[in-house]
PDB file of C-alpha atoms in Angstrom:
ATOM      1  CA  UNK A   1       8.766  18.772 -12.880  1.00 78.00           C
ATOM      2  CA  UNK A   2       4.717  18.244 -11.898  1.00 88.00           C
ATOM      3  CA  UNK A   3       3.418  19.268  -8.123  1.00 95.00           C
ATOM      4  CA  UNK A   4       0.360  19.811  -6.274  1.00 97.00           C
ATOM      5  CA  UNK A   5       0.097  21.948  -3.070  1.00 97.00           C
ATOM      6  CA  UNK A   6      -2.785  21.544  -0.804  1.00 98.00           C
ATOM      7  CA  UNK A   7      -2.202  24.738   1.795  1.00 95.00           C
ATOM      8  CA  UNK A   8      -4.818  23.818   4.351  1.00 97.00           C
ATOM      9  CA  UNK A   9      -3.350  21.301   6.650  1.00 97.00           C
ATOM     10  CA  UNK A  10      -6.552  21.345   8.526  1.00 97.00           C
ATOM     11  CA  UNK A  11      -9.830  21.961   8.511  1.00 97.00           C
ATOM     12  CA  UNK A  12     -12.324  22.183  11.346  1.00 97.00           C
ATOM     13  CA  UNK A  13     -16.202  22.881  10.560  1.00 97.00           C
ATOM     14  CA  UNK A  14     -19.072  22.051  12.247  1.00 97.00           C
ATOM     15  CA  UNK A  15     -21.531  19.398  10.702  1.00 97.00           C
ATOM     16  CA  UNK A  16     -23.945  20.803   7.882  1.00 97.00           C
ATOM     17  CA  UNK A  17     -21.655  24.098   6.799  1.00 97.00           C
ATOM     18  CA  UNK A  18     -20.103  23.990   3.714  1.00 97.00           C
ATOM     19  CA  UNK A  19     -16.303  23.221   3.366  1.00 98.00           C
ATOM     20  CA  UNK A  20     -14.050  23.760   0.131  1.00 98.00           C
ATOM     21  CA  UNK A  21     -10.929  22.034   0.045  1.00 98.00           C
ATOM     22  CA  UNK A  22      -8.268  23.511  -1.942  1.00 98.00           C
ATOM     23  CA  UNK A  23      -5.890  22.097  -4.724  1.00 98.00           C
ATOM     24  CA  UNK A  24      -3.142  24.046  -6.764  1.00 98.00           C
ATOM     25  CA  UNK A  25      -1.538  22.048  -9.242  1.00 97.00           C
ATOM     26  CA  UNK A  26       1.886  22.396 -11.080  1.00 96.00           C
ATOM     27  CA  UNK A  27       2.636  20.798 -14.761  1.00 93.00           C
ATOM     28  CA  UNK A  28       4.174  21.774 -17.909  1.00 90.00           C
ATOM     29  CA  UNK A  29       2.160  18.978 -19.608  1.00 88.00           C
ATOM     30  CA  UNK A  30      -0.870  19.905 -22.065  1.00 87.00           C
ATOM     31  CA  UNK A  31      -2.619  16.435 -21.643  1.00 88.00           C
ATOM     32  CA  UNK A  32      -2.996  15.577 -17.712  1.00 91.00           C
ATOM     33  CA  UNK A  33      -5.286  13.663 -14.809  1.00 91.00           C
ATOM     34  CA  UNK A  34      -6.865  15.467 -11.866  1.00 93.00           C
ATOM     35  CA  UNK A  35      -8.068  13.122  -8.797  1.00 95.00           C
ATOM     36  CA  UNK A  36      -9.040  13.208  -5.129  1.00 97.00           C
ATOM     37  CA  UNK A  37      -8.912  10.673  -2.884  1.00 97.00           C
ATOM     38  CA  UNK A  38     -10.068  10.648   0.494  1.00 97.00           C
ATOM     39  CA  UNK A  39      -8.257   8.727   3.394  1.00 96.00           C
ATOM     40  CA  UNK A  40     -10.373   7.741   6.749  1.00 94.00           C
ATOM     41  CA  UNK A  41      -8.656   6.923  10.179  1.00 89.00           C
ATOM     42  CA  UNK A  42      -8.245   3.187   8.870  1.00 86.00           C
ATOM     43  CA  UNK A  43      -5.422   4.462   6.036  1.00 87.00           C
ATOM     44  CA  UNK A  44      -7.179   2.777   2.511  1.00 90.00           C
ATOM     45  CA  UNK A  45      -7.189   5.553   0.014  1.00 94.00           C
ATOM     46  CA  UNK A  46     -10.291   6.281  -1.645  1.00 95.00           C
ATOM     47  CA  UNK A  47     -10.750   7.192  -4.814  1.00 94.00           C
ATOM     48  CA  UNK A  48     -13.652   9.860  -5.539  1.00 95.00           C
ATOM     49  CA  UNK A  49     -13.261  11.730  -8.687  1.00 92.00           C
ATOM     50  CA  UNK A  50     -10.842  12.161 -11.675  1.00 90.00           C
ATOM     51  CA  UNK A  51     -10.507  14.742 -14.260  1.00 90.00           C
ATOM     52  CA  UNK A  52      -9.138  15.197 -17.534  1.00 88.00           C
ATOM     53  CA  UNK A  53      -7.037  17.988 -18.418  1.00 90.00           C
ATOM     54  CA  UNK A  54      -8.666  19.009 -21.004  1.00 87.00           C
ATOM     55  CA  UNK A  55     -12.566  18.506 -19.774  1.00 84.00           C
ATOM     56  CA  UNK A  56     -13.285  21.405 -17.684  1.00 82.00           C
ATOM     57  CA  UNK A  57     -16.352  20.887 -16.640  1.00 83.00           C
ATOM     58  CA  UNK A  58     -17.398  20.646 -13.017  1.00 84.00           C
ATOM     59  CA  UNK A  59     -19.144  17.681 -11.205  1.00 85.00           C
ATOM     60  CA  UNK A  60     -21.396  17.201  -8.714  1.00 86.00           C
ATOM     61  CA  UNK A  61     -21.818  14.194  -6.589  1.00 88.00           C
ATOM     62  CA  UNK A  62     -24.356  14.263  -4.409  1.00 93.00           C
ATOM     63  CA  UNK A  63     -22.818  16.525  -1.538  1.00 95.00           C
ATOM     64  CA  UNK A  64     -19.698  16.333  -3.388  1.00 95.00           C
ATOM     65  CA  UNK A  65     -18.607  19.210  -6.273  1.00 94.00           C
ATOM     66  CA  UNK A  66     -15.600  19.895  -8.180  1.00 94.00           C
ATOM     67  CA  UNK A  67     -14.454  23.050  -9.712  1.00 94.00           C
ATOM     68  CA  UNK A  68     -11.527  22.348 -12.230  1.00 94.00           C
ATOM     69  CA  UNK A  69     -10.359  25.950 -13.844  1.00 93.00           C
ATOM     70  CA  UNK A  70      -6.771  25.385 -15.800  1.00 92.00           C
ATOM     71  CA  UNK A  71      -6.413  29.344 -15.929  1.00 93.00           C
ATOM     72  CA  UNK A  72      -5.577  29.402 -12.267  1.00 95.00           C
ATOM     73  CA  UNK A  73      -4.270  25.360 -11.832  1.00 95.00           C
ATOM     74  CA  UNK A  74      -6.689  24.591  -9.507  1.00 96.00           C
ATOM     75  CA  UNK A  75      -8.898  21.642  -8.695  1.00 96.00           C
ATOM     76  CA  UNK A  76     -10.875  22.455  -5.838  1.00 97.00           C
ATOM     77  CA  UNK A  77     -13.792  20.131  -3.873  1.00 96.00           C
ATOM     78  CA  UNK A  78     -16.611  21.291  -2.211  1.00 96.00           C
ATOM     79  CA  UNK A  79     -18.073  19.528   0.597  1.00 97.00           C
ATOM     80  CA  UNK A  80     -22.130  20.867   1.073  1.00 96.00           C
ATOM     81  CA  UNK A  81     -23.826  20.020   4.288  1.00 97.00           C
ATOM     82  CA  UNK A  82     -20.838  18.454   5.930  1.00 97.00           C
ATOM     83  CA  UNK A  83     -21.166  15.422   7.991  1.00 97.00           C
ATOM     84  CA  UNK A  84     -19.072  14.029  10.133  1.00 96.00           C
ATOM     85  CA  UNK A  85     -18.491  10.527   8.476  1.00 95.00           C
ATOM     86  CA  UNK A  86     -16.667  12.913   5.715  1.00 97.00           C
ATOM     87  CA  UNK A  87     -13.989  13.306   8.760  1.00 97.00           C
ATOM     88  CA  UNK A  88     -10.835  11.903   6.837  1.00 97.00           C
ATOM     89  CA  UNK A  89      -7.767  13.488   5.177  1.00 98.00           C
ATOM     90  CA  UNK A  90      -8.572  14.155   1.504  1.00 98.00           C
ATOM     91  CA  UNK A  91      -5.517  14.277  -0.835  1.00 98.00           C
ATOM     92  CA  UNK A  92      -5.554  15.998  -4.489  1.00 98.00           C
ATOM     93  CA  UNK A  93      -3.246  14.267  -7.142  1.00 97.00           C
ATOM     94  CA  UNK A  94      -1.945  14.638 -10.437  1.00 95.00           C
ATOM     95  CA  UNK A  95      -0.863  12.637 -13.005  1.00 92.00           C
ATOM     96  CA  UNK A  96       1.043  13.577 -16.114  1.00 87.00           C
ATOM     97  CA  UNK A  97       1.390   9.870 -17.246  1.00 70.00           C
ATOM     98  CA  UNK A  98       1.993   7.769 -19.861  1.00 75.00           C
ATOM     99  CA  UNK A  99       5.768   8.043 -18.445  1.00 74.00           C
ATOM    100  CA  UNK A 100       8.192   6.660 -20.963  1.00 73.00           C
ATOM    101  CA  UNK A 101       7.347   2.981 -19.175  1.00 73.00           C
ATOM    102  CA  UNK A 102       3.330   3.546 -19.726  1.00 74.00           C
ATOM    103  CA  UNK A 103       2.992   4.493 -16.037  1.00 80.00           C
ATOM    104  CA  UNK A 104       0.496   7.273 -14.785  1.00 85.00           C
ATOM    105  CA  UNK A 105       1.954   7.780 -11.633  1.00 90.00           C
ATOM    106  CA  UNK A 106       0.358   9.973  -9.330  1.00 94.00           C
ATOM    107  CA  UNK A 107       1.819  13.115  -7.491  1.00 95.00           C
ATOM    108  CA  UNK A 108      -0.028  13.627  -4.331  1.00 97.00           C
ATOM    109  CA  UNK A 109       0.031  16.358  -2.474  1.00 97.00           C
ATOM    110  CA  UNK A 110       0.222  17.219   1.467  1.00 97.00           C
ATOM    111  CA  UNK A 111      -3.291  16.270   2.065  1.00 98.00           C
ATOM    112  CA  UNK A 112      -5.706  18.258   4.104  1.00 98.00           C
ATOM    113  CA  UNK A 113      -7.306  17.012   7.107  1.00 98.00           C
ATOM    114  CA  UNK A 114     -11.043  17.380   7.730  1.00 98.00           C
ATOM    115  CA  UNK A 115     -12.696  17.147  11.036  1.00 97.00           C
ATOM    116  CA  UNK A 116     -16.737  17.640  11.192  1.00 97.00           C
ATOM    117  CA  UNK A 117     -18.055  18.437  15.079  1.00 97.00           C
ATOM    118  CA  UNK A 118     -21.022  17.396  15.397  1.00 95.00           C
TER     119      UNK A 118
ATOM    120  CA  UNK B   1     -16.544  -7.028  -6.107  1.00 55.00           C
ATOM    121  CA  UNK B   2     -13.063  -7.773  -4.312  1.00 78.00           C
ATOM    122  CA  UNK B   3     -10.934  -4.513  -3.888  1.00 92.00           C
ATOM    123  CA  UNK B   4      -6.930  -4.568  -3.614  1.00 95.00           C
ATOM    124  CA  UNK B   5      -6.190  -6.703  -0.255  1.00 96.00           C
ATOM    125  CA  UNK B   6      -2.928  -6.701   1.267  1.00 97.00           C
ATOM    126  CA  UNK B   7      -1.322  -8.519   3.887  1.00 97.00           C
ATOM    127  CA  UNK B   8      -0.223  -8.209   6.685  1.00 97.00           C
ATOM    128  CA  UNK B   9      -1.297  -4.650   7.711  1.00 96.00           C
ATOM    129  CA  UNK B  10       0.660  -3.884  10.545  1.00 97.00           C
ATOM    130  CA  UNK B  11       4.242  -5.211  10.822  1.00 98.00           C
ATOM    131  CA  UNK B  12       6.552  -4.071  13.622  1.00 98.00           C
ATOM    132  CA  UNK B  13      10.614  -5.296  12.914  1.00 98.00           C
ATOM    133  CA  UNK B  14      13.970  -4.562  14.536  1.00 97.00           C
ATOM    134  CA  UNK B  15      16.217  -2.678  12.794  1.00 97.00           C
ATOM    135  CA  UNK B  16      18.286  -4.810   9.932  1.00 97.00           C
ATOM    136  CA  UNK B  17      15.705  -7.427   9.839  1.00 98.00           C
ATOM    137  CA  UNK B  18      14.267  -7.826   6.679  1.00 98.00           C
ATOM    138  CA  UNK B  19      10.732  -8.149   5.608  1.00 98.00           C
ATOM    139  CA  UNK B  20       8.482  -8.511   2.733  1.00 98.00           C
ATOM    140  CA  UNK B  21       5.128  -7.514   2.128  1.00 97.00           C
ATOM    141  CA  UNK B  22       2.511  -8.791   0.038  1.00 98.00           C
ATOM    142  CA  UNK B  23      -0.354  -6.991  -2.500  1.00 98.00           C
ATOM    143  CA  UNK B  24      -3.258  -8.841  -4.133  1.00 97.00           C
ATOM    144  CA  UNK B  25      -4.458  -6.512  -7.202  1.00 96.00           C
ATOM    145  CA  UNK B  26      -7.943  -6.183  -8.106  1.00 93.00           C
ATOM    146  CA  UNK B  27      -8.403  -9.843 -10.358  1.00 89.00           C
ATOM    147  CA  UNK B  28      -8.386  -8.417 -14.123  1.00 85.00           C
ATOM    148  CA  UNK B  29      -6.258  -5.196 -13.129  1.00 90.00           C
ATOM    149  CA  UNK B  30      -2.783  -5.556 -14.948  1.00 89.00           C
ATOM    150  CA  UNK B  31      -0.940  -2.633 -13.517  1.00 91.00           C
ATOM    151  CA  UNK B  32       0.331  -2.334  -9.827  1.00 95.00           C
ATOM    152  CA  UNK B  33       1.914   0.209  -8.484  1.00 96.00           C
ATOM    153  CA  UNK B  34       3.456   0.663  -5.069  1.00 97.00           C
ATOM    154  CA  UNK B  35       3.945   3.834  -3.025  1.00 97.00           C
ATOM    155  CA  UNK B  36       5.127   4.890  -0.041  1.00 97.00           C
ATOM    156  CA  UNK B  37       3.355   7.128   2.892  1.00 97.00           C
ATOM    157  CA  UNK B  38       5.274   9.059   5.794  1.00 96.00           C
ATOM    158  CA  UNK B  39       3.063  10.755   8.712  1.00 93.00           C
ATOM    159  CA  UNK B  40       1.676  13.759   7.479  1.00 92.00           C
ATOM    160  CA  UNK B  41       2.625  13.664   3.680  1.00 95.00           C
ATOM    161  CA  UNK B  42       1.190  12.565   0.736  1.00 96.00           C
ATOM    162  CA  UNK B  43       2.095   9.088  -1.089  1.00 97.00           C
ATOM    163  CA  UNK B  44       5.029   8.862  -3.081  1.00 97.00           C
ATOM    164  CA  UNK B  45       5.754   6.522  -6.081  1.00 96.00           C
ATOM    165  CA  UNK B  46       8.110   3.828  -5.862  1.00 96.00           C
ATOM    166  CA  UNK B  47       7.538   1.289  -8.901  1.00 96.00           C
ATOM    167  CA  UNK B  48       5.262   0.127 -11.344  1.00 93.00           C
ATOM    168  CA  UNK B  49       4.201  -3.082 -12.796  1.00 94.00           C
ATOM    169  CA  UNK B  50       2.767  -3.970 -16.049  1.00 90.00           C
ATOM    170  CA  UNK B  51       1.700  -7.439 -15.672  1.00 91.00           C
ATOM    171  CA  UNK B  52       4.865  -9.483 -14.881  1.00 92.00           C
ATOM    172  CA  UNK B  53       7.516  -6.470 -16.084  1.00 92.00           C
ATOM    173  CA  UNK B  54       8.568  -3.789 -13.573  1.00 92.00           C
ATOM    174  CA  UNK B  55       8.732  -1.331 -16.071  1.00 90.00           C
ATOM    175  CA  UNK B  56       9.431   1.432 -13.851  1.00 91.00           C
ATOM    176  CA  UNK B  57      11.429   2.284 -10.436  1.00 92.00           C
ATOM    177  CA  UNK B  58      11.822   5.779  -8.595  1.00 91.00           C
ATOM    178  CA  UNK B  59      14.680   7.246  -7.066  1.00 89.00           C
ATOM    179  CA  UNK B  60      13.187   6.772  -3.611  1.00 86.00           C
ATOM    180  CA  UNK B  61      13.627   2.645  -4.168  1.00 88.00           C
ATOM    181  CA  UNK B  62      16.893   2.039  -2.901  1.00 90.00           C
ATOM    182  CA  UNK B  63      19.064  -0.933  -3.361  1.00 93.00           C
ATOM    183  CA  UNK B  64      17.160  -2.373  -0.261  1.00 96.00           C
ATOM    184  CA  UNK B  65      14.373  -2.635  -1.346  1.00 96.00           C
ATOM    185  CA  UNK B  66      12.875  -5.389  -4.237  1.00 96.00           C
ATOM    186  CA  UNK B  67       9.629  -5.960  -5.451  1.00 97.00           C
ATOM    187  CA  UNK B  68       8.199  -8.537  -8.107  1.00 96.00           C
ATOM    188  CA  UNK B  69       4.912 -10.150  -9.496  1.00 96.00           C
ATOM    189  CA  UNK B  70       5.582 -13.422 -10.780  1.00 91.00           C
ATOM    190  CA  UNK B  71       3.038 -14.357 -13.094  1.00 86.00           C
ATOM    191  CA  UNK B  72       1.751 -10.652 -13.246  1.00 85.00           C
ATOM    192  CA  UNK B  73      -0.757 -11.434 -10.464  1.00 90.00           C
ATOM    193  CA  UNK B  74      -0.170 -10.590  -6.714  1.00 96.00           C
ATOM    194  CA  UNK B  75       3.233  -8.553  -5.999  1.00 97.00           C
ATOM    195  CA  UNK B  76       5.491  -8.741  -2.738  1.00 97.00           C
ATOM    196  CA  UNK B  77       7.733  -5.891  -1.753  1.00 98.00           C
ATOM    197  CA  UNK B  78      10.921  -7.084   0.177  1.00 97.00           C
ATOM    198  CA  UNK B  79      12.888  -4.611   2.351  1.00 97.00           C
ATOM    199  CA  UNK B  80      16.376  -5.935   3.474  1.00 97.00           C
ATOM    200  CA  UNK B  81      18.066  -4.701   6.148  1.00 97.00           C
ATOM    201  CA  UNK B  82      15.047  -2.456   7.428  1.00 97.00           C
ATOM    202  CA  UNK B  83      16.267   1.140   8.722  1.00 97.00           C
ATOM    203  CA  UNK B  84      14.355   3.328  10.907  1.00 96.00           C
ATOM    204  CA  UNK B  85      13.487   5.594   8.252  1.00 95.00           C
ATOM    205  CA  UNK B  86      11.804   2.764   6.335  1.00 97.00           C
ATOM    206  CA  UNK B  87       8.951   3.195   8.841  1.00 97.00           C
ATOM    207  CA  UNK B  88       5.894   4.143   6.991  1.00 97.00           C
ATOM    208  CA  UNK B  89       2.804   3.168   5.491  1.00 97.00           C
ATOM    209  CA  UNK B  90       3.731   0.972   2.144  1.00 97.00           C
ATOM    210  CA  UNK B  91       0.591   1.568  -0.249  1.00 97.00           C
ATOM    211  CA  UNK B  92      -0.340  -0.876  -3.501  1.00 97.00           C
ATOM    212  CA  UNK B  93      -2.921   0.301  -5.931  1.00 96.00           C
ATOM    213  CA  UNK B  94      -3.833  -1.443  -9.314  1.00 95.00           C
ATOM    214  CA  UNK B  95      -5.245  -0.523 -13.003  1.00 91.00           C
ATOM    215  CA  UNK B  96      -6.636  -1.473 -15.542  1.00 86.00           C
ATOM    216  CA  UNK B  97      -5.007  -0.993 -19.274  1.00 70.00           C
ATOM    217  CA  UNK B  98      -6.126   0.554 -21.480  1.00 65.00           C
ATOM    218  CA  UNK B  99      -5.149   4.242 -19.274  1.00 55.00           C
ATOM    219  CA  UNK B 100      -5.153   7.348 -20.566  1.00 55.00           C
ATOM    220  CA  UNK B 101      -8.910   8.287 -20.247  1.00 57.00           C
ATOM    221  CA  UNK B 102      -9.408   5.508 -17.798  1.00 67.00           C
ATOM    222  CA  UNK B 103      -6.513   5.471 -15.627  1.00 79.00           C
ATOM    223  CA  UNK B 104      -7.907   5.294 -12.408  1.00 88.00           C
ATOM    224  CA  UNK B 105      -5.336   3.579  -9.580  1.00 92.00           C
ATOM    225  CA  UNK B 106      -7.187   1.589  -6.561  1.00 94.00           C
ATOM    226  CA  UNK B 107      -5.867   1.228  -2.939  1.00 95.00           C
ATOM    227  CA  UNK B 108      -5.726  -1.286  -0.866  1.00 95.00           C
ATOM    228  CA  UNK B 109      -5.186  -0.497   2.700  1.00 94.00           C
ATOM    229  CA  UNK B 110      -1.802  -0.458   3.406  1.00 96.00           C
ATOM    230  CA  UNK B 111       1.213  -2.297   5.357  1.00 97.00           C
ATOM    231  CA  UNK B 112       2.182  -0.031   8.192  1.00 97.00           C
ATOM    232  CA  UNK B 113       5.648  -0.775   8.698  1.00 98.00           C
ATOM    233  CA  UNK B 114       7.341   0.259  12.252  1.00 98.00           C
ATOM    234  CA  UNK B 115      11.077  -0.198  12.540  1.00 98.00           C
ATOM    235  CA  UNK B 116      12.489  -0.603  16.079  1.00 97.00           C
TER     236      UNK B 116
END
């Protein structure tokens, strides 16, 4: 069965510091999809990135970067020069889809609460 | 560009009452998912629709829960005879076929349910 582990429950950093959020996953499938979502206090999950298992290229988007390593089953997320607006709960998620019914249901980690202190 | 909307945003009810939540997906999206999120946890899958057909249900979805998606547009999630353990955030997400490489679920703001 699939599983996502986010070992860091809470992280606090001072504004402008870099921070890395860890994500380790377990799956028996060779084709799978990894995601990061941001959940600000308002509650809505905001999509950040999707990665397919056969694409190990790291990705950078502005201050955000992602490091995908199949060898260690990790998909870590780094925020460079953190800002107060980055304060939120961040979730890593895995989809092994499609299921027999065609769904790509997501399995989420428990999330990491990031607090950026001004 | 209209995202996923959910109503109501908050619901307080007494144990034993029935509640119904509504989700309006992104207009061209034909897949719809319901998840439940309890405090300090990540969302957990409840059920999945492709157009109007409910194709998959989690074991978390007890007999007191029912979901519909008439005409493949909006969806409703009803909980009958609510229990205190039903208190949670109920999240709806939608996505567009084809899945696979392009399957990304976009979430609504959720309905926060408190059962007293």
